[in-house]
mmCIF file of C-alpha atoms in Angstrom:
data_model
loop_
_atom_site.group_PDB
_atom_site.id
_atom_site.type_symbol
_atom_site.label_atom_id
_atom_site.label_comp_id
_atom_site.label_asym_id
_atom_site.label_seq_id
_atom_site.Cartn_x
_atom_site.Cartn_y
_atom_site.Cartn_z
ATOM 1 C CA MET Q 1 62.386 -15.134 18.933
ATOM 2 C CA ASN Q 2 61.370 -17.419 21.763
ATOM 3 C CA CYS Q 3 58.130 -19.266 21.067
ATOM 4 C CA PRO Q 4 57.800 -22.039 23.684
ATOM 5 C CA HIS Q 5 55.526 -24.994 23.139
ATOM 6 C CA ALA Q 6 53.090 -26.007 25.833
ATOM 7 C CA ALA Q 7 54.145 -29.002 27.859
ATOM 8 C CA ALA Q 8 52.882 -32.159 26.223
ATOM 9 C CA GLN Q 9 50.246 -33.995 28.217
ATOM 10 C CA GLN Q 10 48.633 -37.191 27.125
ATOM 11 C CA ALA Q 11 44.928 -36.999 26.338
ATOM 12 C CA ASP Q 12 42.941 -39.390 24.201
ATOM 13 C CA SER Q 13 40.273 -37.599 22.169
ATOM 14 C CA ALA Q 14 39.219 -40.695 20.263
ATOM 15 C CA SER Q 15 35.669 -41.950 20.463
ATOM 16 C CA ALA Q 16 35.123 -44.384 23.308
ATOM 17 C CA GLY Q 17 31.850 -46.221 23.559
ATOM 18 C CA GLY Q 18 30.148 -43.668 21.324
ATOM 19 C CA THR Q 19 31.496 -40.715 23.335
ATOM 20 C CA VAL Q 20 34.134 -38.314 21.987
ATOM 21 C CA VAL Q 21 36.545 -37.241 24.706
ATOM 22 C CA ILE Q 22 37.417 -33.576 24.141
ATOM 23 C CA ASP Q 23 41.193 -33.178 24.393
ATOM 24 C CA PRO Q 24 42.083 -30.397 26.866
ATOM 25 C CA MET Q 25 45.542 -30.065 25.297
ATOM 26 C CA VAL Q 26 44.107 -29.518 21.775
ATOM 27 C CA GLN Q 27 46.797 -31.666 20.140
ATOM 28 C CA ASP Q 28 44.700 -32.741 17.129
ATOM 29 C CA LEU Q 29 41.913 -30.265 16.476
ATOM 30 C CA ASP Q 30 41.324 -31.408 12.899
ATOM 31 C CA GLY Q 31 41.036 -35.032 14.009
ATOM 32 C CA GLU Q 32 38.672 -34.127 16.826
ATOM 33 C CA THR Q 33 36.559 -32.074 14.422
ATOM 34 C CA ALA Q 34 36.275 -35.043 12.055
ATOM 35 C CA ARG Q 35 35.350 -37.468 14.855
ATOM 36 C CA LEU Q 36 32.636 -35.167 16.145
ATOM 37 C CA ARG Q 37 31.229 -34.642 12.652
ATOM 38 C CA ASP Q 38 31.164 -38.386 12.062
ATOM 39 C CA ALA Q 39 29.306 -38.894 15.349
ATOM 40 C CA GLY Q 40 26.169 -37.256 13.933
ATOM 41 C CA PRO Q 41 24.184 -34.030 14.361
ATOM 42 C CA LEU Q 42 24.132 -34.520 18.123
ATOM 43 C CA ALA Q 43 27.215 -36.158 19.607
ATOM 44 C CA ARG Q 44 27.973 -37.472 23.062
ATOM 45 C CA ILE Q 45 31.115 -35.864 24.496
ATOM 46 C CA GLU Q 46 33.129 -35.880 27.695
ATOM 47 C CA LEU Q 47 34.606 -32.661 29.075
ATOM 48 C CA LEU Q 48 37.220 -33.431 31.723
ATOM 49 C CA GLY Q 49 35.156 -36.340 33.012
ATOM 50 C CA VAL Q 50 31.756 -34.643 32.661
ATOM 51 C CA PRO Q 51 29.273 -35.954 30.055
ATOM 52 C CA ALA Q 52 27.368 -33.626 27.752
ATOM 53 C CA TRP Q 53 25.921 -33.347 24.269
ATOM 54 C CA THR Q 54 27.367 -31.264 21.480
ATOM 55 C CA VAL Q 55 25.709 -29.977 18.314
ATOM 56 C CA THR Q 56 27.781 -30.538 15.174
ATOM 57 C CA ARG Q 57 25.501 -29.614 12.255
ATOM 58 C CA HIS Q 58 24.430 -26.232 10.926
ATOM 59 C CA ALA Q 59 20.688 -26.948 10.619
ATOM 60 C CA GLU Q 60 20.328 -28.518 14.055
ATOM 61 C CA ALA Q 61 22.378 -25.733 15.652
ATOM 62 C CA ARG Q 62 20.099 -23.082 14.145
ATOM 63 C CA GLN Q 63 17.124 -24.854 15.690
ATOM 64 C CA LEU Q 64 18.627 -25.360 19.135
ATOM 65 C CA LEU Q 65 20.077 -21.849 19.442
ATOM 66 C CA VAL Q 66 16.564 -20.392 19.324
ATOM 67 C CA ASP Q 67 14.912 -23.147 21.391
ATOM 68 C CA THR Q 68 13.690 -21.590 24.642
ATOM 69 C CA ARG Q 69 13.902 -25.002 26.318
ATOM 70 C CA LEU Q 70 17.703 -24.622 26.302
ATOM 71 C CA VAL Q 71 18.806 -22.061 28.870
ATOM 72 C CA LYS Q 72 22.004 -20.587 30.310
ATOM 73 C CA ASP Q 73 20.814 -20.966 33.916
ATOM 74 C CA LEU Q 74 23.325 -23.184 35.710
ATOM 75 C CA ASP Q 75 20.652 -24.288 38.176
ATOM 76 C CA ALA Q 76 18.890 -26.125 35.313
ATOM 77 C CA TRP Q 77 21.884 -28.520 34.984
ATOM 78 C CA GLY Q 78 21.091 -31.881 36.511
ATOM 79 C CA LEU Q 79 24.730 -32.637 37.340
ATOM 80 C CA TRP Q 80 24.984 -29.334 39.204
ATOM 81 C CA GLN Q 81 21.728 -29.922 41.067
ATOM 82 C CA SER Q 82 22.852 -33.380 42.158
ATOM 83 C CA GLY Q 83 26.304 -32.239 43.254
ATOM 84 C CA ALA Q 84 28.072 -34.431 40.674
ATOM 85 C CA VAL Q 85 29.595 -31.211 39.298
ATOM 86 C CA THR Q 86 30.862 -28.633 41.797
ATOM 87 C CA HIS Q 87 33.162 -25.628 41.809
ATOM 88 C CA ALA Q 88 36.030 -28.133 41.840
ATOM 89 C CA TRP Q 89 35.408 -28.922 38.136
ATOM 90 C CA PRO Q 90 38.118 -27.088 36.130
ATOM 91 C CA LEU Q 91 35.695 -25.664 33.551
ATOM 92 C CA ILE Q 92 33.100 -24.299 35.974
ATOM 93 C CA GLY Q 93 34.516 -20.783 35.779
ATOM 94 C CA MET Q 94 33.582 -20.635 32.106
ATOM 95 C CA ILE Q 95 29.938 -21.326 32.985
ATOM 96 C CA ASP Q 96 29.504 -19.838 36.455
ATOM 97 C CA ALA Q 97 31.282 -16.553 35.729
ATOM 98 C CA GLY Q 98 28.866 -14.175 37.416
ATOM 99 C CA ARG Q 99 25.614 -12.593 36.320
ATOM 100 C CA SER Q 100 25.802 -11.040 32.852
ATOM 101 C CA MET Q 101 24.031 -11.051 29.507
ATOM 102 C CA PHE Q 102 25.969 -14.251 28.761
ATOM 103 C CA THR Q 103 24.432 -16.212 31.651
ATOM 104 C CA VAL Q 104 20.727 -15.290 31.616
ATOM 105 C CA ASP Q 105 17.840 -15.638 29.176
ATOM 106 C CA GLY Q 106 14.601 -13.980 28.106
ATOM 107 C CA ALA Q 107 13.667 -10.553 29.392
ATOM 108 C CA GLU Q 108 16.648 -10.404 31.754
ATOM 109 C CA HIS Q 109 19.004 -11.153 28.884
ATOM 110 C CA ARG Q 110 17.478 -8.361 26.831
ATOM 111 C CA ARG Q 111 17.802 -5.930 29.740
ATOM 112 C CA LEU Q 112 21.480 -6.750 30.259
ATOM 113 C CA ARG Q 113 22.318 -6.743 26.551
ATOM 114 C CA THR Q 114 20.573 -3.567 25.379
ATOM 115 C CA LYS Q 115 23.192 -0.948 26.251
ATOM 116 C CA THR Q 116 26.027 -3.081 24.926
ATOM 117 C CA SER Q 117 24.245 -3.470 21.607
ATOM 118 C CA GLN Q 118 23.554 0.262 21.457
ATOM 119 C CA ALA Q 119 27.244 0.989 21.981
ATOM 120 C CA LEU Q 120 28.251 -1.204 19.021
ATOM 121 C CA THR Q 121 25.928 0.146 16.320
ATOM 122 C CA PRO Q 122 27.223 0.562 12.738
ATOM 123 C CA ARG Q 123 27.391 4.334 13.326
ATOM 124 C CA ARG Q 124 29.501 3.868 16.466
ATOM 125 C CA LEU Q 125 31.817 1.426 14.687
ATOM 126 C CA GLU Q 126 32.339 3.881 11.848
ATOM 127 C CA ALA Q 127 33.096 6.591 14.391
ATOM 128 C CA ILE Q 128 35.921 4.532 15.929
ATOM 129 C CA ARG Q 129 37.311 3.327 12.587
ATOM 130 C CA PRO Q 130 40.021 6.045 12.552
ATOM 131 C CA ASP Q 131 41.151 4.874 16.005
ATOM 132 C CA ILE Q 132 41.373 1.264 14.835
ATOM 133 C CA GLU Q 133 43.340 2.369 11.757
ATOM 134 C CA ARG Q 134 45.717 4.383 13.959
ATOM 135 C CA PHE Q 135 46.247 1.465 16.347
ATOM 136 C CA THR Q 136 46.888 -0.793 13.352
ATOM 137 C CA GLU Q 137 49.533 1.492 11.875
ATOM 138 C CA GLU Q 138 51.276 1.915 15.219
ATOM 139 C CA LEU Q 139 51.447 -1.833 15.734
ATOM 140 C CA LEU Q 140 52.660 -2.412 12.169
ATOM 141 C CA ASP Q 141 55.466 0.067 12.893
ATOM 142 C CA ALA Q 142 56.371 -1.971 15.976
ATOM 143 C CA LEU Q 143 56.200 -5.166 13.914
ATOM 144 C CA ALA Q 144 58.543 -3.677 11.309
ATOM 145 C CA GLU Q 145 61.005 -2.592 13.986
ATOM 146 C CA GLN Q 146 61.057 -5.939 15.793
ATOM 147 C CA GLY Q 147 61.153 -7.936 12.565
ATOM 148 C CA LYS Q 148 63.817 -5.959 10.725
ATOM 149 C CA ASP Q 149 66.571 -8.412 11.662
ATOM 150 C CA GLY Q 150 64.666 -11.685 11.354
ATOM 151 C CA VAL Q 151 61.774 -13.626 12.832
ATOM 152 C CA VAL Q 152 59.032 -11.829 14.764
ATOM 153 C CA ASP Q 153 55.903 -13.143 16.494
ATOM 154 C CA LEU Q 154 52.886 -11.780 14.628
ATOM 155 C CA LYS Q 155 50.610 -12.733 17.514
ATOM 156 C CA SER Q 156 52.274 -10.964 20.426
ATOM 157 C CA VAL Q 157 53.301 -7.866 18.475
ATOM 158 C CA PHE Q 158 50.232 -7.319 16.283
ATOM 159 C CA ALA Q 159 47.238 -9.691 16.385
ATOM 160 C CA GLN Q 160 46.941 -9.768 20.182
ATOM 161 C CA PRO Q 161 47.437 -6.113 21.186
ATOM 162 C CA LEU Q 162 45.212 -4.689 18.434
ATOM 163 C CA PRO Q 163 41.840 -6.037 19.661
ATOM 164 C CA MET Q 164 42.820 -5.437 23.286
ATOM 165 C CA ARG Q 165 43.489 -1.787 22.478
ATOM 166 C CA VAL Q 166 40.159 -1.499 20.702
ATOM 167 C CA VAL Q 167 38.041 -3.176 23.369
ATOM 168 C CA GLY Q 168 39.991 -1.331 26.063
ATOM 169 C CA MET Q 169 39.169 1.977 24.388
ATOM 170 C CA LEU Q 170 35.486 1.055 24.150
ATOM 171 C CA MET Q 171 35.287 -0.048 27.788
ATOM 172 C CA GLY Q 172 37.404 2.802 29.114
ATOM 173 C CA VAL Q 173 40.215 0.543 30.370
ATOM 174 C CA ASP Q 174 43.526 2.381 30.661
ATOM 175 C CA GLU Q 175 46.156 1.115 28.209
ATOM 176 C CA ALA Q 176 48.560 0.547 31.106
ATOM 177 C CA GLU Q 177 46.245 -2.277 32.232
ATOM 178 C CA HIS Q 178 46.095 -4.095 28.887
ATOM 179 C CA ALA Q 179 49.139 -6.329 29.453
ATOM 180 C CA MET Q 180 47.808 -7.352 32.870
ATOM 181 C CA LEU Q 181 44.398 -8.217 31.456
ATOM 182 C CA THR Q 182 45.892 -10.159 28.537
ATOM 183 C CA LYS Q 183 48.026 -12.201 30.927
ATOM 184 C CA ARG Q 184 45.132 -12.962 33.260
ATOM 185 C CA TYR Q 185 42.693 -13.981 30.546
ATOM 186 C CA LYS Q 186 45.338 -16.186 28.910
ATOM 187 C CA ALA Q 187 45.999 -17.945 32.217
ATOM 188 C CA PHE Q 188 42.281 -18.281 32.967
ATOM 189 C CA PHE Q 189 41.513 -20.091 29.707
ATOM 190 C CA SER Q 190 44.654 -22.281 29.704
ATOM 191 C CA MET Q 191 44.154 -25.878 30.795
ATOM 192 C CA LEU Q 192 47.692 -25.781 32.215
ATOM 193 C CA THR Q 193 46.608 -23.337 34.929
ATOM 194 C CA PRO Q 194 45.864 -25.105 38.224
ATOM 195 C CA HIS Q 195 42.180 -24.893 39.113
ATOM 196 C CA ASP Q 196 42.647 -22.906 42.323
ATOM 197 C CA GLU Q 197 44.722 -20.347 40.418
ATOM 198 C CA ARG Q 198 42.032 -20.118 37.719
ATOM 199 C CA MET Q 199 39.345 -19.353 40.289
ATOM 200 C CA ALA Q 200 41.641 -16.808 41.950
ATOM 201 C CA LEU Q 201 42.068 -15.108 38.557
ATOM 202 C CA LEU Q 202 38.297 -14.760 38.281
ATOM 203 C CA ALA Q 203 38.217 -13.118 41.692
ATOM 204 C CA GLU Q 204 41.043 -10.746 40.687
ATOM 205 C CA LEU Q 205 39.175 -9.747 37.542
ATOM 206 C CA ASP Q 206 36.048 -9.100 39.616
ATOM 207 C CA VAL Q 207 38.046 -6.781 41.882
ATOM 208 C CA PHE Q 208 39.582 -4.946 38.899
ATOM 209 C CA TYR Q 209 36.277 -4.372 37.110
ATOM 210 C CA ALA Q 210 34.442 -3.460 40.322
ATOM 211 C CA ALA Q 211 37.026 -0.719 40.914
ATOM 212 C CA LEU Q 212 36.545 0.507 37.334
ATOM 213 C CA VAL Q 213 32.756 0.550 37.789
ATOM 214 C CA ARG Q 214 33.013 2.559 41.008
ATOM 215 C CA GLU Q 215 35.386 5.014 39.333
ATOM 216 C CA ARG Q 216 32.988 5.512 36.404
ATOM 217 C CA THR Q 217 30.016 5.768 38.755
ATOM 218 C CA ALA Q 218 31.725 8.715 40.431
ATOM 219 C CA ARG Q 219 33.143 10.189 37.206
ATOM 220 C CA PRO Q 220 31.333 8.959 34.067
ATOM 221 C CA LYS Q 221 33.064 9.170 30.679
ATOM 222 C CA ASP Q 222 32.128 8.477 27.066
ATOM 223 C CA ASP Q 223 32.715 4.736 27.226
ATOM 224 C CA LEU Q 224 30.733 1.506 27.460
ATOM 225 C CA THR Q 225 31.397 1.099 31.178
ATOM 226 C CA SER Q 226 29.711 4.421 31.898
ATOM 227 C CA ALA Q 227 26.871 3.579 29.514
ATOM 228 C CA LEU Q 228 26.195 0.299 31.313
ATOM 229 C CA ILE Q 229 26.184 2.017 34.705
ATOM 230 C CA LEU Q 230 23.719 4.616 33.467
ATOM 231 C CA ALA Q 231 21.529 2.063 31.691
ATOM 232 C CA GLU Q 232 17.902 2.010 32.684
ATOM 233 C CA GLU Q 233 15.416 -0.345 31.083
ATOM 234 C CA GLY Q 234 11.944 0.022 32.521
ATOM 235 C CA GLY Q 235 13.398 2.002 35.406
ATOM 236 C CA ASP Q 236 15.603 -0.906 36.509
ATOM 237 C CA PRO Q 237 19.324 -0.017 36.294
ATOM 238 C CA LEU Q 238 22.013 -2.673 36.129
ATOM 239 C CA THR Q 239 23.588 -3.684 39.424
ATOM 240 C CA GLU Q 240 27.327 -3.436 39.996
ATOM 241 C CA GLU Q 241 27.552 -7.235 39.713
ATOM 242 C CA GLU Q 242 25.775 -7.138 36.348
ATOM 243 C CA VAL Q 243 27.997 -4.378 34.965
ATOM 244 C CA VAL Q 244 31.102 -6.228 36.181
ATOM 245 C CA GLY Q 245 29.873 -9.486 34.636
ATOM 246 C CA ASN Q 246 29.197 -7.821 31.289
ATOM 247 C CA LEU Q 247 32.600 -6.110 31.247
ATOM 248 C CA LYS Q 248 34.492 -9.239 32.258
ATOM 249 C CA ALA Q 249 32.890 -11.309 29.516
ATOM 250 C CA MET Q 250 32.946 -8.582 26.844
ATOM 251 C CA VAL Q 251 36.661 -7.897 27.225
ATOM 252 C CA ALA Q 252 37.361 -11.641 26.978
ATOM 253 C CA ALA Q 253 35.150 -12.179 23.945
ATOM 254 C CA GLY Q 254 36.080 -8.836 22.421
ATOM 255 C CA HIS Q 255 39.770 -9.589 22.077
ATOM 256 C CA GLU Q 256 40.087 -13.405 22.005
ATOM 257 C CA THR Q 257 37.799 -13.830 18.990
ATOM 258 C CA THR Q 258 39.602 -11.223 16.899
ATOM 259 C CA ILE Q 259 43.046 -12.617 17.708
ATOM 260 C CA GLY Q 260 41.919 -15.975 16.321
ATOM 261 C CA LEU Q 261 40.243 -14.436 13.288
ATOM 262 C CA ILE Q 262 43.335 -12.441 12.264
ATOM 263 C CA LEU Q 263 45.838 -15.253 12.813
ATOM 264 C CA ASN Q 264 43.660 -17.936 11.219
ATOM 265 C CA ALA Q 265 43.126 -15.762 8.133
ATOM 266 C CA VAL Q 266 46.844 -15.064 7.765
ATOM 267 C CA ARG Q 267 47.668 -18.733 8.276
ATOM 268 C CA ALA Q 268 45.111 -19.852 5.680
ATOM 269 C CA LEU Q 269 46.310 -17.342 3.085
ATOM 270 C CA LEU Q 270 49.981 -18.188 3.567
ATOM 271 C CA ALA Q 271 49.118 -21.879 3.152
ATOM 272 C CA HIS Q 272 47.220 -21.060 -0.074
ATOM 273 C CA PRO Q 273 49.430 -18.594 -1.980
ATOM 274 C CA ASP Q 274 47.286 -18.862 -5.117
ATOM 275 C CA GLN Q 275 44.306 -17.587 -3.155
ATOM 276 C CA LEU Q 276 46.407 -14.890 -1.485
ATOM 277 C CA ARG Q 277 47.431 -13.651 -4.926
ATOM 278 C CA LYS Q 278 43.763 -13.314 -5.928
ATOM 279 C CA VAL Q 279 43.164 -11.158 -2.877
ATOM 280 C CA LEU Q 280 46.234 -8.983 -3.393
ATOM 281 C CA ASP Q 281 45.289 -8.554 -7.064
ATOM 282 C CA GLY Q 282 41.812 -7.403 -6.057
ATOM 283 C CA GLU Q 283 39.968 -10.377 -7.570
ATOM 284 C CA ILE Q 284 38.602 -11.479 -4.178
ATOM 285 C CA SER Q 285 37.554 -9.121 -1.373
ATOM 286 C CA TRP Q 286 38.939 -9.121 2.140
ATOM 287 C CA GLU Q 287 35.358 -9.479 3.334
ATOM 288 C CA THR Q 288 35.202 -12.860 1.574
ATOM 289 C CA VAL Q 289 38.492 -13.894 3.187
ATOM 290 C CA ILE Q 290 37.091 -13.017 6.611
ATOM 291 C CA GLU Q 291 33.837 -14.936 6.115
ATOM 292 C CA GLU Q 292 35.574 -18.044 4.753
ATOM 293 C CA THR Q 293 38.043 -17.954 7.642
ATOM 294 C CA LEU Q 294 35.193 -17.653 10.136
ATOM 295 C CA ARG Q 295 33.546 -20.705 8.561
ATOM 296 C CA TRP Q 296 36.625 -22.854 8.045
ATOM 297 C CA ASP Q 297 38.768 -22.178 11.118
ATOM 298 C CA THR Q 298 36.480 -20.633 13.715
ATOM 299 C CA PRO Q 299 37.965 -18.533 16.542
ATOM 300 C CA THR Q 300 35.657 -20.346 18.988
ATOM 301 C CA THR Q 301 35.789 -24.136 18.978
ATOM 302 C CA HIS Q 302 33.297 -25.168 21.692
ATOM 303 C CA LEU Q 303 30.914 -22.813 23.497
ATOM 304 C CA LEU Q 304 29.960 -23.901 27.028
ATOM 305 C CA MET Q 305 27.040 -24.476 27.862
ATOM 306 C CA ARG Q 306 23.224 -24.559 27.707
ATOM 307 C CA PHE Q 307 20.892 -26.796 29.721
ATOM 308 C CA ALA Q 308 17.621 -28.521 28.794
ATOM 309 C CA THR Q 309 14.602 -27.577 30.896
ATOM 310 C CA GLU Q 310 12.648 -30.474 29.356
ATOM 311 C CA ASP Q 311 13.305 -33.350 26.958
ATOM 312 C CA ILE Q 312 14.244 -32.138 23.452
ATOM 313 C CA GLN Q 313 14.113 -34.433 20.424
ATOM 314 C CA VAL Q 314 16.915 -33.885 17.891
ATOM 315 C CA GLY Q 315 16.718 -36.385 15.048
ATOM 316 C CA ASP Q 316 17.042 -39.841 16.568
ATOM 317 C CA GLU Q 317 18.463 -38.531 19.847
ATOM 318 C CA VAL Q 318 16.856 -36.961 22.906
ATOM 319 C CA ILE Q 319 18.499 -34.326 25.068
ATOM 320 C CA ALA Q 320 17.009 -35.241 28.431
ATOM 321 C CA LYS Q 321 15.818 -32.619 30.883
ATOM 322 C CA GLY Q 322 18.793 -31.367 32.900
ATOM 323 C CA GLU Q 323 21.478 -32.380 30.404
ATOM 324 C CA GLY Q 324 24.129 -29.959 29.189
ATOM 325 C CA VAL Q 325 24.628 -28.956 25.559
ATOM 326 C CA VAL Q 326 27.791 -27.548 23.984
ATOM 327 C CA ILE Q 327 27.814 -25.731 20.635
ATOM 328 C CA SER Q 328 30.816 -26.914 18.581
ATOM 329 C CA TYR Q 329 31.220 -24.058 16.139
ATOM 330 C CA ARG Q 330 34.308 -25.413 14.409
ATOM 331 C CA VAL Q 331 32.567 -28.674 13.569
ATOM 332 C CA ILE Q 332 29.475 -26.789 12.425
ATOM 333 C CA GLY Q 333 31.657 -24.766 10.055
ATOM 334 C CA ARG Q 334 32.854 -28.030 8.454
ATOM 335 C CA ASP Q 335 29.321 -29.421 7.986
ATOM 336 C CA VAL Q 336 29.274 -31.108 4.553
ATOM 337 C CA GLU Q 337 25.486 -30.938 4.368
ATOM 338 C CA GLU Q 338 25.648 -27.143 4.600
ATOM 339 C CA HIS Q 339 28.933 -26.417 2.809
ATOM 340 C CA GLY Q 340 29.319 -29.336 0.426
ATOM 341 C CA PRO Q 341 31.802 -32.211 0.164
ATOM 342 C CA ASP Q 342 34.723 -29.746 0.155
ATOM 343 C CA ALA Q 343 33.776 -28.307 3.559
ATOM 344 C CA ASP Q 344 37.252 -29.183 4.892
ATOM 345 C CA ALA Q 345 38.904 -26.989 2.245
ATOM 346 C CA PHE Q 346 39.713 -23.310 2.648
ATOM 347 C CA ASP Q 347 38.342 -21.786 -0.552
ATOM 348 C CA ILE Q 348 37.646 -18.079 -0.939
ATOM 349 C CA THR Q 349 36.234 -18.747 -4.407
ATOM 350 C CA ARG Q 350 33.324 -20.857 -3.086
ATOM 351 C CA PRO Q 351 29.905 -19.506 -4.102
ATOM 352 C CA ALA Q 352 28.610 -16.541 -2.128
ATOM 353 C CA PRO Q 353 27.194 -15.983 0.325
ATOM 354 C CA ILE Q 354 29.377 -18.008 2.676
ATOM 355 C CA ARG Q 355 26.830 -18.902 5.363
ATOM 356 C CA HIS Q 356 28.074 -19.750 8.814
ATOM 357 C CA MET Q 357 27.101 -19.142 12.427
ATOM 358 C CA THR Q 358 30.503 -18.634 14.011
ATOM 359 C CA PHE Q 359 29.219 -15.690 16.027
ATOM 360 C CA GLY Q 360 26.144 -17.625 17.121
ATOM 361 C CA HIS Q 361 22.484 -17.390 16.213
ATOM 362 C CA GLY Q 362 19.361 -16.225 17.968
ATOM 363 C CA PRO Q 363 19.100 -14.069 21.106
ATOM 364 C CA HIS Q 364 22.651 -14.806 22.292
ATOM 365 C CA ILE Q 365 24.369 -13.990 18.982
ATOM 366 C CA CYS Q 366 27.689 -12.293 19.747
ATOM 367 C CA PRO Q 367 27.120 -8.542 20.253
ATOM 368 C CA GLY Q 368 30.692 -7.861 19.139
ATOM 369 C CA ALA Q 369 30.497 -9.696 15.800
ATOM 370 C CA ALA Q 370 30.443 -6.520 13.716
ATOM 371 C CA LEU Q 371 33.343 -5.064 15.707
ATOM 372 C CA SER Q 372 35.480 -8.155 15.106
ATOM 373 C CA ARG Q 373 34.754 -7.974 11.365
ATOM 374 C CA VAL Q 374 35.674 -4.281 11.254
ATOM 375 C CA GLU Q 375 38.958 -4.897 13.073
ATOM 376 C CA ALA Q 376 39.929 -7.781 10.791
ATOM 377 C CA GLY Q 377 38.782 -5.794 7.758
ATOM 378 C CA ILE Q 378 41.257 -3.067 8.691
ATOM 379 C CA ALA Q 379 44.088 -5.223 10.044
ATOM 380 C CA LEU Q 380 44.433 -7.796 7.256
ATOM 381 C CA PRO Q 381 44.736 -5.490 4.205
ATOM 382 C CA ALA Q 382 47.003 -3.151 6.179
ATOM 383 C CA LEU Q 383 49.271 -6.047 7.185
ATOM 384 C CA PHE Q 384 49.630 -7.449 3.670
ATOM 385 C CA GLY Q 385 49.764 -3.956 2.198
ATOM 386 C CA ARG Q 386 52.811 -3.205 4.340
ATOM 387 C CA PHE Q 387 54.343 -6.684 4.065
ATOM 388 C CA PRO Q 388 53.150 -8.353 0.826
ATOM 389 C CA ARG Q 389 55.977 -10.912 1.094
ATOM 390 C CA LEU Q 390 55.044 -11.917 4.634
ATOM 391 C CA TRP Q 391 55.917 -15.557 5.194
ATOM 392 C CA LEU Q 392 55.637 -18.158 7.920
ATOM 393 C CA ALA Q 393 59.055 -18.684 9.509
ATOM 394 C CA VAL Q 394 58.424 -22.345 10.409
ATOM 395 C CA PRO Q 395 56.604 -25.168 8.615
ATOM 396 C CA ASP Q 396 52.866 -24.836 9.174
ATOM 397 C CA GLU Q 397 52.682 -28.219 10.905
ATOM 398 C CA GLU Q 398 55.009 -26.929 13.648
ATOM 399 C CA LEU Q 399 52.497 -24.323 14.814
ATOM 400 C CA ARG Q 400 50.961 -25.372 18.124
ATOM 401 C CA LYS Q 401 47.549 -24.677 19.590
ATOM 402 C CA LEU Q 402 47.296 -23.289 23.087
ATOM 403 C CA PRO Q 403 45.739 -25.788 25.522
ATOM 404 C CA VAL Q 404 42.377 -23.993 25.505
ATOM 405 C CA MET Q 405 39.189 -26.022 25.021
ATOM 406 C CA THR Q 406 36.974 -23.131 23.989
ATOM 407 C CA GLN Q 407 39.143 -20.862 21.812
ATOM 408 C CA ASN Q 408 41.036 -21.796 18.664
ATOM 409 C CA ASP Q 409 44.243 -20.042 19.670
ATOM 410 C CA LEU Q 410 47.874 -20.441 18.642
ATOM 411 C CA GLU Q 411 50.839 -20.222 21.019
ATOM 412 C CA CYS Q 412 52.630 -17.903 18.656
ATOM 413 C CA PHE Q 413 52.926 -17.129 14.962
ATOM 414 C CA PRO Q 414 56.569 -16.615 13.878
ATOM 415 C CA VAL Q 415 56.917 -14.795 10.575
ATOM 416 C CA LEU Q 416 59.462 -13.219 8.270
ATOM 417 C CA LEU Q 417 58.227 -9.886 7.044
ATOM 418 C CA HIS Q 418 59.969 -9.998 3.673
ATOM 419 C CA GLY Q 419 59.767 -13.655 2.691
#
């Protein structure tokens, strides 16, 4: 099995003059997490040459995520207003990605979010459970076939296609398009992709989703795309741009998060065989495994970005009007004040409930959080039920992170199915 490592590029993520430089190559995520935690509840960071704040503590994050003085509106960013940051900045596509529920606040956010939330109710998720179970079994069959003679990549064969199939089904995206979408999103998030190519990928995705929206406008089906087109809140339907923006972001968030959750849970359990045995023996629930994984090794590392519309006091620091704020979910999950002195340890026996905010908090909490939990809750027991002797085919320290600043994603995950 070919599992290439990303080209090594030098990047210093050490603190410099009180500022932590976020490493675009993600070569030492644990070290970066520790440096940010040590920097205090509100830490100064640098993102590819651009200064910002990041929140690193659970309590302060809960406060700021409901503070209406922090907004998603790019025009509130002082560096954008002054021209210091332009569309030439490599990360701008993750902030200026079109109008959607992810980029607006208040009443407009509620209007854009409503139909998506209605499509992901507990009843709807239970209705699609048989589909998720069927997809899981089909992919486990493929995993068994490809791994019968040796090493197989758990990511590309199982953890990656499963959530893409699920979100594709919900959105009404034909399965023939899944590989194309996976490839484009992977290239968009990678820091190895040249900036002009990244912006071209955004334009290509806009064209793809606009065509899907026009098709569903002419011939609606029982899917989320059709529901968004038909949405009317106060007599004001969503525009094509708004539907496209919601779809583009939902497909990204709907599969990337679950890939990380599944792989990080498997990795943690294989590194802690005593805890895995407790799960397989029924002493600890898979739900507990999922929540501890979400706390300890979050699928999202840094969420970009909110902007202060006025000065905001946080402890001894002040976020000045116009400054940008990142939410560092992985650091928040390792907060010793919230989780105790063993916050750096993966421990499914820690006292319940395992409180975390990996899917956010407040109005912008991830609308797909329940879906991701359902997928992992089906995928993980099915995987270990079929392959109880599953084992990592390389030493854990040889696993490499993809060069993605926002997602906690592995290049590949080589395994032996029978130990």
